[in-house]
Every structure is written in C-alpha cells, then in structure tokens.
Coordinates of C-alpha atoms and ligand atoms in Angstrom, one line a residue:
M1 CA 32.2 -21.0 -14.7
A2 CA 33.5 -17.5 -15.4
S3 CA 37.3 -17.7 -15.9
I4 CA 39.3 -15.5 -13.6
T5 CA 41.8 -13.7 -15.8
S6 CA 42.0 -10.5 -13.9
P7 CA 45.5 -8.8 -13.7
F8 CA 44.9 -8.4 -9.9
L9 CA 45.2 -12.1 -9.0
I10 CA 48.3 -13.0 -7.0
P11 CA 50.1 -16.3 -7.1
S12 CA 48.7 -18.9 -4.7
K13 CA 51.0 -20.8 -2.3
T14 CA 49.3 -24.0 -3.0
K15 CA 48.5 -26.1 -6.1
T16 CA 46.9 -23.7 -8.5
K17 CA 47.3 -21.8 -11.8
T18 CA 49.9 -19.1 -11.5
C19 CA 48.6 -15.6 -11.8
Y20 CA 50.4 -12.4 -11.0
S21 CA 49.5 -9.2 -9.4
R22 CA 50.9 -6.0 -11.1
H23 CA 49.9 -3.7 -8.3
R24 CA 50.6 -5.5 -5.1
H25 CA 52.5 -2.7 -3.3
L26 CA 50.9 0.3 -4.9
T27 CA 49.1 2.9 -2.8
I28 CA 45.6 2.7 -4.0
T29 CA 44.1 5.9 -5.3
A30 CA 41.2 6.5 -7.6
S31 CA 43.5 7.7 -10.4
S32 CA 46.0 4.8 -10.2
R33 CA 43.7 1.9 -11.1
P34 CA 40.3 0.5 -10.5
L35 CA 39.4 -0.5 -6.9
R36 CA 39.1 -4.3 -6.4
A37 CA 36.2 -5.5 -4.4
A38 CA 35.5 -9.1 -3.3
V39 CA 31.9 -9.9 -2.4
I40 CA 31.7 -13.1 -0.4
G41 CA 28.3 -14.9 -0.8
G42 CA 26.0 -14.8 -3.8
G43 CA 22.6 -14.5 -2.1
P44 CA 20.4 -11.4 -2.5
A45 CA 22.8 -9.4 -0.3
G46 CA 26.0 -10.3 -2.2
A47 CA 24.5 -10.3 -5.7
S48 CA 22.9 -6.8 -5.1
A49 CA 26.2 -5.5 -3.7
A50 CA 28.1 -6.9 -6.7
I51 CA 25.6 -5.2 -9.1
S52 CA 26.1 -1.8 -7.5
L53 CA 29.8 -2.2 -7.4
A54 CA 30.1 -3.2 -11.0
N55 CA 27.8 -0.3 -11.9
A56 CA 30.3 1.9 -10.3
N57 CA 33.1 0.5 -12.5
I58 CA 34.7 -1.3 -9.6
T59 CA 36.5 -4.5 -10.4
T60 CA 34.2 -7.0 -8.7
F61 CA 34.5 -10.6 -7.8
L62 CA 31.4 -12.3 -6.4
F63 CA 32.1 -15.6 -4.6
E64 CA 29.4 -18.2 -4.3
R65 CA 30.2 -21.7 -2.9
N66 CA 27.1 -23.3 -4.2
P67 CA 25.7 -21.7 -7.4
A68 CA 23.4 -24.6 -8.1
G69 CA 22.0 -24.8 -4.6
S70 CA 19.2 -23.1 -2.9
K71 CA 19.1 -21.2 0.4
P72 CA 16.4 -22.7 2.8
C73 CA 13.8 -19.9 2.8
G74 CA 10.1 -19.3 2.7
G75 CA 10.5 -17.0 -0.3
A76 CA 8.0 -14.3 0.5
I77 CA 9.1 -10.8 -0.5
P78 CA 7.4 -7.4 -0.2
L79 CA 5.8 -6.1 -3.4
C80 CA 8.0 -3.0 -3.5
M81 CA 11.0 -5.2 -4.1
M82 CA 9.7 -6.1 -7.6
E83 CA 9.9 -2.5 -8.8
E84 CA 12.9 -1.4 -6.7
F85 CA 15.1 -4.2 -7.9
S86 CA 13.5 -4.4 -11.4
L87 CA 12.5 -8.1 -10.9
P88 CA 10.6 -9.6 -13.8
P89 CA 7.2 -11.0 -13.0
S90 CA 8.4 -14.4 -14.4
L91 CA 10.4 -14.9 -11.2
I92 CA 7.2 -15.2 -9.1
D93 CA 5.6 -18.6 -8.5
R94 CA 2.5 -17.3 -6.7
H95 CA 0.6 -14.1 -6.2
V96 CA -0.6 -14.5 -2.6
S97 CA -3.7 -12.3 -2.0
K98 CA -5.1 -14.3 0.9
F99 CA -3.1 -14.6 4.1
L100 CA -4.6 -16.8 6.8
L101 CA -3.5 -16.4 10.4
L102 CA -4.3 -19.3 12.7
S103 CA -4.3 -18.6 16.4
P104 CA -3.0 -21.0 19.1
S105 CA -6.5 -22.4 19.4
N106 CA -6.6 -22.7 15.6
L107 CA -9.0 -19.9 15.2
P108 CA -8.5 -18.5 11.7
S109 CA -8.3 -14.8 10.8
L110 CA -8.2 -13.9 7.1
F111 CA -5.5 -11.3 7.6
S112 CA -5.6 -10.0 4.0
R113 CA -9.3 -9.1 3.6
H114 CA -8.3 -5.5 3.7
L115 CA -5.2 -5.4 1.5
S116 CA -4.9 -1.7 0.9
A117 CA -5.4 -1.9 -2.9
E118 CA -6.8 -4.5 -5.3
S119 CA -3.5 -4.9 -7.1
H120 CA -1.6 -5.6 -3.8
Y121 CA -0.3 -9.1 -3.2
I122 CA 2.7 -10.9 -1.6
P123 CA 5.0 -12.3 -4.3
M124 CA 6.2 -15.9 -3.5
L125 CA 9.2 -17.2 -5.2
R126 CA 11.9 -19.9 -4.9
R127 CA 15.3 -18.7 -3.8
E128 CA 17.1 -20.8 -6.3
V129 CA 15.3 -18.8 -9.0
L130 CA 15.8 -15.3 -7.4
D131 CA 19.4 -15.8 -6.4
S132 CA 20.6 -17.2 -9.8
F133 CA 18.7 -14.3 -11.6
L134 CA 20.5 -11.7 -9.4
R135 CA 23.9 -13.3 -9.9
E136 CA 23.4 -13.4 -13.6
R137 CA 22.6 -9.7 -13.5
A138 CA 25.8 -9.1 -11.6
K139 CA 27.7 -10.9 -14.3
E140 CA 26.0 -8.9 -17.1
K141 CA 27.0 -5.7 -15.3
G142 CA 30.6 -6.9 -15.3
A143 CA 31.2 -8.7 -12.0
V144 CA 33.2 -11.9 -12.2
V145 CA 31.2 -14.6 -10.6
V146 CA 33.5 -17.2 -8.9
P147 CA 32.0 -20.5 -8.0
G148 CA 34.2 -21.1 -5.0
L149 CA 34.2 -21.5 -1.2
V150 CA 36.1 -18.8 0.7
T151 CA 38.1 -20.4 3.4
G152 CA 40.2 -17.6 4.8
I153 CA 41.0 -13.9 4.8
K154 CA 44.4 -12.4 5.6
V155 CA 43.8 -9.1 7.1
P156 CA 46.6 -6.6 6.1
G157 CA 48.7 -4.8 8.6
S158 CA 48.2 -1.4 7.1
D159 CA 45.4 0.4 5.2
K160 CA 47.6 0.6 2.1
E161 CA 47.8 -3.1 1.6
P162 CA 45.2 -5.4 0.2
Y163 CA 43.3 -8.2 1.9
V164 CA 44.2 -11.7 0.6
I165 CA 41.3 -14.0 0.2
R166 CA 41.8 -17.8 0.1
Y167 CA 39.2 -19.9 -1.6
T168 CA 38.7 -23.3 -3.2
S169 CA 37.3 -23.6 -6.7
E170 CA 37.1 -26.6 -8.9
G171 CA 39.3 -28.6 -6.6
S172 CA 42.2 -26.2 -6.3
I173 CA 43.1 -23.7 -3.6
Q174 CA 43.6 -20.2 -4.9
T175 CA 44.1 -16.7 -3.5
I176 CA 43.0 -13.3 -4.7
E177 CA 43.7 -9.7 -3.5
A178 CA 41.0 -7.2 -2.8
D179 CA 41.0 -3.6 -1.5
V180 CA 37.5 -3.9 0.0
I181 CA 35.4 -6.9 1.1
V182 CA 31.7 -7.1 1.3
G183 CA 30.7 -10.0 3.7
A184 CA 27.4 -11.3 2.4
D185 CA 27.9 -14.9 3.4
G186 CA 24.8 -15.4 5.5
A187 CA 24.1 -16.3 9.1
N188 CA 27.2 -18.5 9.5
S189 CA 29.4 -15.8 8.1
R190 CA 33.1 -16.6 7.9
V191 CA 33.9 -13.0 7.0
A192 CA 32.3 -11.9 10.3
R193 CA 34.5 -14.4 12.2
E194 CA 37.7 -13.4 10.4
I195 CA 37.3 -9.7 11.2
G196 CA 36.1 -10.2 14.8
A197 CA 32.6 -8.7 14.2
G198 CA 31.2 -10.4 17.3
E199 CA 28.4 -12.9 17.7
Y200 CA 24.6 -12.7 17.6
A201 CA 21.8 -14.9 18.8
T202 CA 20.1 -17.0 16.1
A203 CA 16.8 -18.8 15.7
I204 CA 16.8 -22.1 13.9
A205 CA 14.3 -22.5 11.0
F206 CA 13.3 -25.9 9.7
Q207 CA 11.4 -26.3 6.4
E208 CA 10.0 -29.1 4.3
R209 CA 9.1 -28.7 0.7
I210 CA 6.0 -30.8 0.1
R211 CA 4.5 -31.6 -3.3
L212 CA 0.8 -31.8 -2.9
P213 CA -1.8 -33.6 -5.1
P214 CA -3.4 -31.0 -7.5
S215 CA -6.7 -30.9 -5.5
A216 CA -4.8 -30.1 -2.3
M217 CA -2.5 -27.6 -4.1
S218 CA -5.5 -25.7 -5.5
Y219 CA -6.4 -24.7 -1.9
Y220 CA -3.0 -22.9 -1.8
T221 CA -3.3 -21.3 -5.2
D222 CA -3.1 -17.7 -3.9
L223 CA -3.2 -18.4 -0.1
A224 CA -0.5 -18.6 2.5
E225 CA -0.9 -19.7 6.1
M226 CA 0.8 -18.6 9.3
Y227 CA 0.3 -20.7 12.5
L228 CA 0.8 -19.2 15.9
G229 CA 1.1 -21.2 19.2
S230 CA 3.6 -22.7 21.6
D231 CA 2.9 -26.1 20.1
V232 CA 4.3 -25.0 16.7
S233 CA 6.8 -22.4 17.9
P234 CA 7.2 -20.9 21.4
D235 CA 8.7 -17.7 20.2
F236 CA 8.1 -17.4 16.4
Y237 CA 5.5 -18.8 14.0
A238 CA 5.1 -21.7 11.6
W239 CA 4.1 -21.3 7.9
V240 CA 2.7 -22.9 4.8
F241 CA 3.8 -20.9 1.8
P242 CA 2.8 -21.9 -1.8
K243 CA 5.4 -22.3 -4.5
C244 CA 5.1 -23.4 -8.2
D245 CA 4.1 -27.0 -7.7
H246 CA 4.7 -27.5 -3.9
V247 CA 4.3 -25.8 -0.5
A248 CA 7.1 -24.8 1.8
V249 CA 6.0 -25.9 5.3
G250 CA 8.2 -24.8 8.2
T251 CA 8.7 -23.4 11.7
G252 CA 11.4 -21.5 13.6
T253 CA 12.4 -21.0 17.2
V254 CA 15.1 -19.5 19.4
S255 CA 14.3 -21.1 22.7
S256 CA 13.5 -24.7 21.7
K257 CA 16.0 -25.5 19.0
T258 CA 16.3 -29.1 20.1
S259 CA 12.5 -29.6 19.8
I260 CA 12.3 -28.3 16.2
K261 CA 11.2 -31.6 14.8
S262 CA 8.4 -32.0 17.3
L263 CA 7.3 -28.4 16.6
Q264 CA 7.2 -29.3 12.9
A265 CA 5.1 -32.5 13.7
S266 CA 2.6 -30.2 15.6
L267 CA 2.4 -28.0 12.5
H268 CA 1.5 -31.1 10.5
A269 CA -1.2 -31.9 13.1
R270 CA -2.6 -28.3 12.9
A271 CA -2.6 -28.2 9.1
G272 CA -4.2 -31.7 9.1
S273 CA -5.9 -32.8 5.9
K274 CA -4.7 -29.8 3.9
L275 CA -1.3 -31.5 3.6
A276 CA -2.6 -35.0 3.1
G277 CA -1.2 -37.1 0.3
G278 CA 1.9 -34.8 0.0
T279 CA 5.4 -36.0 -0.8
V280 CA 8.3 -34.4 0.9
I281 CA 10.7 -33.4 -1.8
R282 CA 13.3 -31.5 0.3
V283 CA 14.1 -31.0 4.0
E284 CA 16.2 -28.0 4.9
A285 CA 17.2 -26.0 8.0
H286 CA 19.2 -22.8 8.6
P287 CA 19.9 -20.2 11.3
I288 CA 18.2 -16.8 11.2
P289 CA 19.9 -13.9 13.0
E290 CA 18.0 -12.3 15.8
H291 CA 19.7 -8.9 15.8
P292 CA 22.6 -7.0 14.2
R293 CA 26.2 -7.9 15.0
P294 CA 28.1 -5.8 17.4
R295 CA 30.4 -4.6 14.6
R296 CA 29.2 -4.4 11.0
V297 CA 32.2 -2.5 9.5
V298 CA 35.8 -3.3 10.5
G299 CA 38.6 -1.7 8.4
R300 CA 37.6 -2.0 4.7
V301 CA 35.3 -4.9 5.3
A302 CA 31.5 -4.4 5.5
L303 CA 28.9 -6.9 6.4
V304 CA 25.5 -7.0 4.7
G305 CA 22.3 -9.0 4.9
D306 CA 22.2 -12.0 7.3
A307 CA 25.9 -11.7 7.9
A308 CA 25.2 -8.3 9.4
G309 CA 22.0 -9.5 11.2
Y310 CA 19.3 -7.7 9.2
V311 CA 16.3 -9.9 9.8
T312 CA 13.1 -8.5 11.5
K313 CA 12.2 -10.2 14.7
C314 CA 8.4 -10.4 14.3
S315 CA 8.3 -11.8 10.8
G316 CA 11.7 -13.4 10.2
E317 CA 11.9 -11.3 7.0
G318 CA 15.4 -10.8 5.5
I319 CA 15.4 -11.1 1.7
Y320 CA 14.5 -7.4 1.1
F321 CA 16.8 -6.2 3.8
A322 CA 19.6 -8.3 2.4
A323 CA 19.2 -7.0 -1.1
K324 CA 18.8 -3.4 0.2
S325 CA 21.8 -3.5 2.4
G326 CA 23.9 -5.0 -0.3
R327 CA 22.9 -2.3 -2.7
L328 CA 23.4 0.5 -0.1
C329 CA 26.9 -0.9 0.7
G330 CA 27.9 -1.3 -2.9
E331 CA 26.7 2.3 -3.7
A332 CA 28.6 3.6 -0.7
I333 CA 31.8 2.0 -1.8
G334 CA 31.3 3.4 -5.3
R335 CA 30.6 6.9 -4.0
L336 CA 33.6 6.9 -1.6
W337 CA 36.0 5.8 -4.4
R338 CA 34.6 8.3 -6.9
E339 CA 34.3 11.3 -4.6
E340 CA 37.1 10.7 -2.0
G341 CA 39.5 8.5 -3.9
K342 CA 39.7 6.0 -1.0
V343 CA 37.6 3.6 1.0
T344 CA 38.1 3.7 4.7
E345 CA 36.4 2.3 7.8
A346 CA 35.2 5.9 8.7
G347 CA 33.9 6.3 5.2
L348 CA 32.0 3.0 5.2
K349 CA 30.5 3.8 8.6
R350 CA 29.3 7.2 7.4
E351 CA 28.1 6.3 3.9
Y352 CA 26.8 2.8 4.5
L353 CA 26.1 2.1 8.2
K354 CA 24.6 5.5 9.1
K355 CA 22.4 5.6 6.0
W356 CA 21.2 2.0 6.8
D357 CA 20.5 2.8 10.4
D358 CA 18.8 6.1 9.6
E359 CA 16.4 4.3 7.3
Y360 CA 15.7 1.0 9.0
L361 CA 16.8 1.0 12.7
G362 CA 13.5 2.5 13.8
M363 CA 11.5 -0.2 11.9
F364 CA 13.6 -3.0 13.4
R365 CA 13.1 -1.6 16.9
F366 CA 9.4 -1.2 16.5
L367 CA 9.0 -4.8 15.3
D368 CA 11.2 -6.0 18.2
I369 CA 8.7 -4.3 20.6
L370 CA 5.7 -5.9 18.8
H371 CA 7.4 -9.3 19.1
K372 CA 7.9 -8.8 22.8
V373 CA 4.3 -7.8 23.3
F374 CA 2.5 -10.4 21.2
Y375 CA 4.8 -13.4 21.0
M376 CA 5.6 -13.8 24.7
D377 CA 2.8 -16.5 25.3
D378 CA -0.2 -18.0 23.7
A379 CA -2.6 -15.4 25.1
G380 CA -0.5 -12.7 23.4
K381 CA -0.7 -14.7 20.1
E382 CA -4.5 -15.1 20.5
A383 CA -4.7 -11.3 20.9
L384 CA -2.5 -10.8 17.9
T385 CA -4.8 -13.0 15.7
E386 CA -7.8 -11.1 17.0
M387 CA -6.1 -7.8 16.3
C388 CA -5.2 -8.9 12.8
A389 CA -8.9 -9.3 11.9
D390 CA -9.3 -5.6 12.4
A391 CA -9.6 -3.6 9.1
Y392 CA -7.4 -0.8 10.2
V393 CA -4.6 -3.1 11.4
Q394 CA -4.7 -5.0 8.1
K395 CA -4.5 -1.8 6.1
R396 CA -1.6 -0.4 8.1
T397 CA 0.3 -3.6 8.3
F398 CA 0.2 -4.2 4.5
E399 CA 1.1 -0.6 3.8
C400 CA 4.2 -1.0 5.9
Y401 CA 5.1 -4.5 4.9
L402 CA 4.5 -4.2 1.1
N403 CA 6.2 -0.8 0.8
K404 CA 8.7 -1.1 3.6
K405 CA 7.8 2.3 4.9
M406 CA 6.9 3.1 8.5
T407 CA 4.1 5.6 8.5
V408 CA 1.9 6.9 11.3
G409 CA -1.9 6.9 10.7
P410 CA -4.4 9.6 11.8
P411 CA -4.0 10.2 15.6
W412 CA -7.6 9.3 16.4
E413 CA -7.3 5.9 14.6
E414 CA -4.0 5.2 16.3
M415 CA -5.5 5.9 19.7
K416 CA -8.5 3.6 19.0
L417 CA -6.0 0.9 17.9
A418 CA -4.0 1.2 21.1
W419 CA -7.2 0.9 23.1
R420 CA -8.4 -2.1 21.1
T421 CA -4.9 -3.7 21.6
V422 CA -5.1 -3.3 25.4
G423 CA -8.7 -4.7 25.4
S424 CA -7.7 -7.7 23.2
M425 CA -4.6 -8.5 25.4
M426 CA -6.7 -8.4 28.6
R427 CA -9.6 -10.5 27.1
N428 CA -7.2 -13.1 25.8
R429 CA -5.2 -13.3 28.9
L430 CA -8.4 -14.0 30.9
L431 CA -9.7 -16.4 28.3
G432 CA -6.3 -18.1 27.8
K433 CA -6.7 -20.3 30.8
E434 CA -10.1 -21.6 29.7
V435 CA -8.8 -22.2 26.1
E436 CA -5.9 -24.2 27.6
K437 CA -8.4 -26.4 29.6
L438 CA -10.5 -27.0 26.5
R439 CA -7.4 -28.0 24.5
K440 CA -6.4 -30.5 27.2
L441 CA -9.9 -31.9 27.2
E442 CA -10.1 -32.3 23.4
G443 CA -6.5 -33.6 23.1
S444 CA -6.2 -32.1 19.7
Y445 CA -7.4 -29.2 17.7
P446 CA -10.9 -29.0 16.3
S447 CA -10.9 -28.5 12.6
I448 CA -12.5 -25.0 12.2
I449 CA -11.8 -24.3 8.6
Ligands
FAD501 C1 13.6 -21.5 6.7 C2 13.8 -20.0 6.4 C3 12.7 -19.3 5.9 C4 12.8 -17.9 5.6 N1 11.7 -17.3 5.0 C5 11.8 -16.0 4.6 C6 10.8 -15.4 3.9 O1 9.8 -16.0 3.5 N2 11.0 -14.1 3.5 C7 12.1 -13.4 3.8 O2 12.2 -12.2 3.5 N3 13.1 -14.0 4.5 C8 13.0 -15.3 4.9 N4 14.0 -15.9 5.6 C9 15.3 -15.1 5.8 C10 16.1 -15.0 4.5 O3 16.3 -16.3 4.0 C11 17.5 -14.4 4.7 O4 17.3 -13.2 5.5 C12 18.2 -14.0 3.4 O5 18.5 -15.2 2.7 C13 19.5 -13.3 3.7 O6 20.1 -13.1 2.4 P1 21.7 -13.0 2.4 O7 22.1 -12.8 1.0 O8 22.2 -12.1 3.4 O9 22.3 -14.4 2.9 P2 22.0 -15.9 2.3 O10 20.8 -15.9 1.5 O11 22.2 -16.8 3.4 O12 23.2 -16.0 1.2 C14 24.5 -16.3 1.6 C15 25.2 -16.9 0.5 O13 26.6 -17.0 0.8 C16 27.1 -18.2 0.3 N5 28.2 -18.5 1.2 C17 28.3 -18.7 2.5 N6 29.5 -18.9 3.0 C18 30.3 -18.8 1.9 C19 31.7 -18.9 1.7 N7 32.6 -19.1 2.7 N8 32.2 -18.8 0.4 C20 31.4 -18.5 -0.6 N9 30.0 -18.4 -0.5 C21 29.5 -18.6 0.7 C22 25.9 -19.2 0.6 O14 26.0 -20.4 -0.2 C23 24.7 -18.3 0.2 O15 24.4 -18.4 -1.2 C24 14.0 -17.2 5.9 C25 15.1 -17.9 6.4 C26 15.0 -19.3 6.7 C27 16.1 -20.0 7.3

C-alpha cells in the first residue's frame, strides 16, 4: 500500500492516524498551491484520469476498494486502444482474428473474414491484468494509489471549500480533502448518488470463466463467438471470449434479469460440445449502464466511464470509452487549472463534457438505432447475422470498431447496403415463423458447425 503522507490530509473524526491540513480555508488559486484531485475507482476510467491528472502536476489520490480483484468483464478491446494508451503487447491473452456470429437458429456467420487489414485483430485480455497495469502507471506518474473503500462525500457549501471524502482503508475510517473529484466508481457509483447525478437503466451481465481441456481450448485459440437469440438473451447477446487458459462465457439482458441463469443455461446448450469437460473457475455478474446519466458534472465533480454511463448499446462495449473519458476529464481539469487557475462546473462542462459529446454522442446514438432495428426480435437478429456475412458490412464494422471512428463509405455502397438491409429484414421476418416452427419440432438446435 502507498502510504498517504500528503500535507493535504485533514484529521478524521473517527479512529485513525492524525494528519493535518495546512490549507483548509484557503481560496484555491493556481499560484497558491497544487490542486488536489480525488479519483474514486481504479478501473480503466479512474486509472486513466489519475494518469492525466498526475501528468498535469495535480496532487492526485486514486481510490480503489479492491486492488487485488477483477471487474467482471469480457475483456475485448478495440485495437486502437493499444497504441492510444501505449499498452504493451504482453497484456494481451489472445489475438482474436476470427469472430463467429451465431444466429437465433444457430446459423454461423464468420464475421471476420473481411477484417480490413491482415494485421487487424481484437485484443482479448483479463481485466485484473489491464487494471493493475494502469494503476501502476498512475503510481509511476505520481498519483497516490489508496487501497480503500470510499463511503461518503461531504459536499461543500461554497465553491471555495474542499469536498471531504470519507473512506475505510486497512480497517480504519479516514477522511481526505479534495478540490475536485472524478467519479470513476462504475455502474453502482456512490459518487453519482452523493451528487444527485440521477439514475440510469442497467442491463445485468452474467459470466462464467471456464477452464477447458487443451483440445477444446485449441478451438478458441484465436476465435471468439457471439450468440444471438431470445433463448440466450432477449435484448442483447451471449459470448464466448478466449482468455489465457480459459474462456469467458456469458450473457446479458435488460428485460429478463431474473432469468439470467436460464439464459446462461441456453448458451451452454447452444455451445454444446465445445465447452465439454470444462471446469468453472469463477462466476461473476455486474450491471452495465444503458445510457448516460442525466447529470455527469455537478459542481467540481465529474463522472467518467460506467459511472457516467458510457457503454454502447449494441455491443456492451465500455473499456475504451471508460479509459478515454477518464483521460479527457483528467486533461480537462489540468487545462482548466493551468490556463484559468480554477476548476468550475462551467469549465468542466465546456472542457470535458462538450468535448466528449462532440466526439462520441453521434456514435452512441447510431449504435442505439442499430440496436433498436436488429435486436428487437429473433427475425431482426437473423437478419443481422445474414448482414454480417456481407464483405462490405464486415469491412466497415471493423474499421469503426477497431479504430473508434465513424466514417461514411462511398454513397453507392451505402445505398446498396441500405437496400440489402431492407431485403434481409423482410426475408427473415417472413422466414422467422417457419424457423420457429422447426425449432419447436426439433426441440433443440441442430449442430451446424
Ligand atoms: C460481464 C461483462 C462483460 C463485459 N465485457 C466487455 C468487453 O468485452 N469489452 C468492453 O469494452 N466492455 C465490456 N464490459 C463493460 C466494461 O466492463 C465496463 O464498461 C468498464 O469496466 C467500465 O470501466 P470503469 O473504469 O468505468 O468502471 P469499472 O471497471 O466498473 O471500475 C470501477 C472501479 O471502482 C471501484 N470502486 C467502486 N466503488 C468504489 C468505492 N466506493 N470506493 C473505491 N473504489 C470503488 C471498483 O472496485 C472498480 O475497480 C463488460 C461488462 C460486464 C459486466
């Protein structure tokens, strides 16, 4: 544990070491002393925020309640994240170059046949590896990493006073003052509650980590699977993602949270012999936000990552957006302090929120629409699988996903794509009823692969 010997600590009212604040009642200006930032939550969002804050010479405390733990997560990241966040290749468990999509009737479509370049792949990693790497980097940059659970925040009455953060660490209750707070504490964010940021709908995601015998594991060497269908998820998808020596097998749903275990059982039935002989080494579940919170900046507190609600609807992807929003927010605070000598709600909204929305709001809205069109029922998901066999769709999807850039293709190709989408939707809607009859007759899925 990093010892906390900052002069900015204030005495706790409960059993704790006594530390004193020298600056408790000072008006905070850039010339008087360093700004104090508390980042609550040491996932990708919090660690990235702490790195940017420490880089900007801001006194930074990064709180993580469970440094030895691991966030339940599929661990798929876009390729651009490796370079953008200077991640070493050693963090990656698997280079996934084959992505198999399985339709509600278990028809496979090799989605990745047309990855836009040979060297393109989807990096798969374990979150315990990524998160501790990023926290270690934050520490190297000068942030103080505090292994502690934040239990409360006292919001000051004026913009001149600091926030007081209460936390438990190594069995004792302590407090610390901060001028700004970055809430990076995930989907169950306490920071969001404390500042009245408002609620958001969540999906629940359930995942088992299954160690497979070597022969079964070799099938997943560079292959990931995504299963579509109301049996495995009425409104999302199920997945089998390969890790170092095991696979992460899971599903998510918004509308059938109480059925999550039977959805997972259906996934096992669909995957069939591919998971045979496996040993479950971990079972985990966690909420996934469905959309941003009503308020993401309140006073001198900014929410980032899952706490803010930055997960795309269609794919449930949030690691990159967490790290990116943490970085944008940390840089915004650094810039405000350096250039304006103060951090205010208006400044955070302008320098962090607006920049975020300008870059990503369009992408999130587009993926929301895709979700509404293709995930509404099994016919839509059959159409989606069919569309994903299309070379143009694959090329465009991977360009967008791997690089996190929305681009528009040549108008003629885009028109043809729209036409094929309509055709596919109509065909699958007509066929859907027949498929349903067949499924009832067979009672289970034929093994096609
Ligand atoms: C099952 C599942 C599979 C997923 N698969 C993928 C995937 O393959 N790819 C992808 O991009 N996204 C995936 N996601 C989404 C992704 O996991 C999240 O979007 C991402 O973790 C958000 O990062 P974050 O840093 O905002 O929050 P988190 O990763 O949730 O980190 C929050 C951190 O804050 C800490 N914390 C919380 N409260 C406190 C407190 N009071 N005091 C101190 N510390 C606290 C927690 O311990 C945690 O470490 C998945 C999510 C789930 C649930």
